[in-house]
Each structure stands twice: as C-alpha cells, then as structure tokens.
Amino acid sequence: MRILKRSALTLLAVITTLALVVGGYVLYMQHQYYRIPDHQKLTIGNNQAVTLTDR
C-alpha cells in the first residue's frame, strides 16, 4: 500500500508540474501576442523593377 501511495503522489506531482508549465507557456504567449491591424497601408522598401516572365 505504501508503494502505491508514493507512486500516486509522484504521478500527481508530475501532472501538476506539467500543467503549470503548459499553463505558464500559454499565458506567456497570450501576453506577448501582437498582430498588425487590418487594412493598414504599408510602404514597400527595395521594390524590384524587373519581373520574371515565362519563356
């Protein structure tokens, strides 16, 4: 019974640690998320004058 109890506590600790790591990663990604607004006019730098053509 003692081995079963220790195994259950170890498994619970691993699952809890994994949940905290994944939850922390998700919170970090949500906090750092940035998106350029839609329909924003952008300037093109280094526009090439030559275009490729099929032969």
Short mmCIF file of C-alpha atoms in Angstrom, two decimals:
data_model
loop_
_atom_site.label_atom_id
_atom_site.label_comp_id
_atom_site.label_asym_id
_atom_site.label_seq_id
_atom_site.Cartn_x
_atom_site.Cartn_y
_atom_site.Cartn_z
CA MET A 1 0.00 0.00 0.00
CA ARG A 2 2.88 2.35 0.78
CA ILE A 3 4.38 1.91 -2.71
CA LEU A 4 1.01 2.61 -4.32
CA LYS A 5 0.60 5.79 -2.27
CA ARG A 6 4.10 7.01 -3.18
CA SER A 7 3.50 6.23 -6.87
CA ALA A 8 0.22 8.14 -6.83
CA LEU A 9 1.86 11.17 -5.21
CA THR A 10 4.71 11.09 -7.73
CA LEU A 11 2.26 10.86 -10.63
CA LEU A 12 0.22 13.72 -9.19
CA ALA A 13 3.37 15.85 -8.82
CA VAL A 14 4.40 15.17 -12.43
CA ILE A 15 0.93 16.01 -13.77
CA THR A 16 0.75 19.17 -11.66
CA THR A 17 4.20 20.30 -12.82
CA LEU A 18 3.31 19.62 -16.45
CA ALA A 19 0.04 21.55 -16.11
CA LEU A 20 1.86 24.52 -14.56
CA VAL A 21 4.49 24.56 -17.32
CA VAL A 22 1.91 24.34 -20.12
CA GLY A 23 -0.35 26.91 -18.45
CA GLY A 24 2.57 29.29 -17.95
CA TYR A 25 3.57 28.92 -21.60
CA VAL A 26 0.01 29.63 -22.78
CA LEU A 27 -0.22 32.71 -20.55
CA TYR A 28 3.16 33.94 -21.80
CA MET A 29 2.16 33.50 -25.45
CA GLN A 30 -1.15 35.31 -24.91
CA HIS A 31 0.63 38.19 -23.19
CA GLN A 32 3.26 38.52 -25.96
CA TYR A 33 0.81 38.17 -28.89
CA TYR A 34 0.92 41.09 -31.32
CA ARG A 35 -0.84 41.48 -34.64
CA ILE A 36 -0.60 44.23 -37.25
CA PRO A 37 -4.01 45.94 -37.63
CA ASP A 38 -6.05 45.03 -40.72
CA HIS A 39 -6.22 47.32 -43.78
CA GLN A 40 -3.09 49.22 -42.82
CA LYS A 41 -1.16 50.93 -45.62
CA LEU A 42 2.41 49.70 -45.72
CA THR A 43 5.33 51.23 -47.60
CA ILE A 44 7.33 48.92 -49.82
CA GLY A 45 11.07 49.19 -49.46
CA ASN A 46 13.52 47.95 -52.12
CA ASN A 47 10.84 47.31 -54.75
CA GLN A 48 12.27 45.45 -57.75
CA ALA A 49 11.62 46.93 -61.19
CA VAL A 50 12.36 43.71 -63.09
CA THR A 51 9.72 40.99 -63.14
CA LEU A 52 10.09 37.35 -64.14
CA THR A 53 8.47 36.16 -67.36
CA ASP A 54 7.72 32.68 -68.66
CA ARG A 55 9.71 31.57 -71.70
#
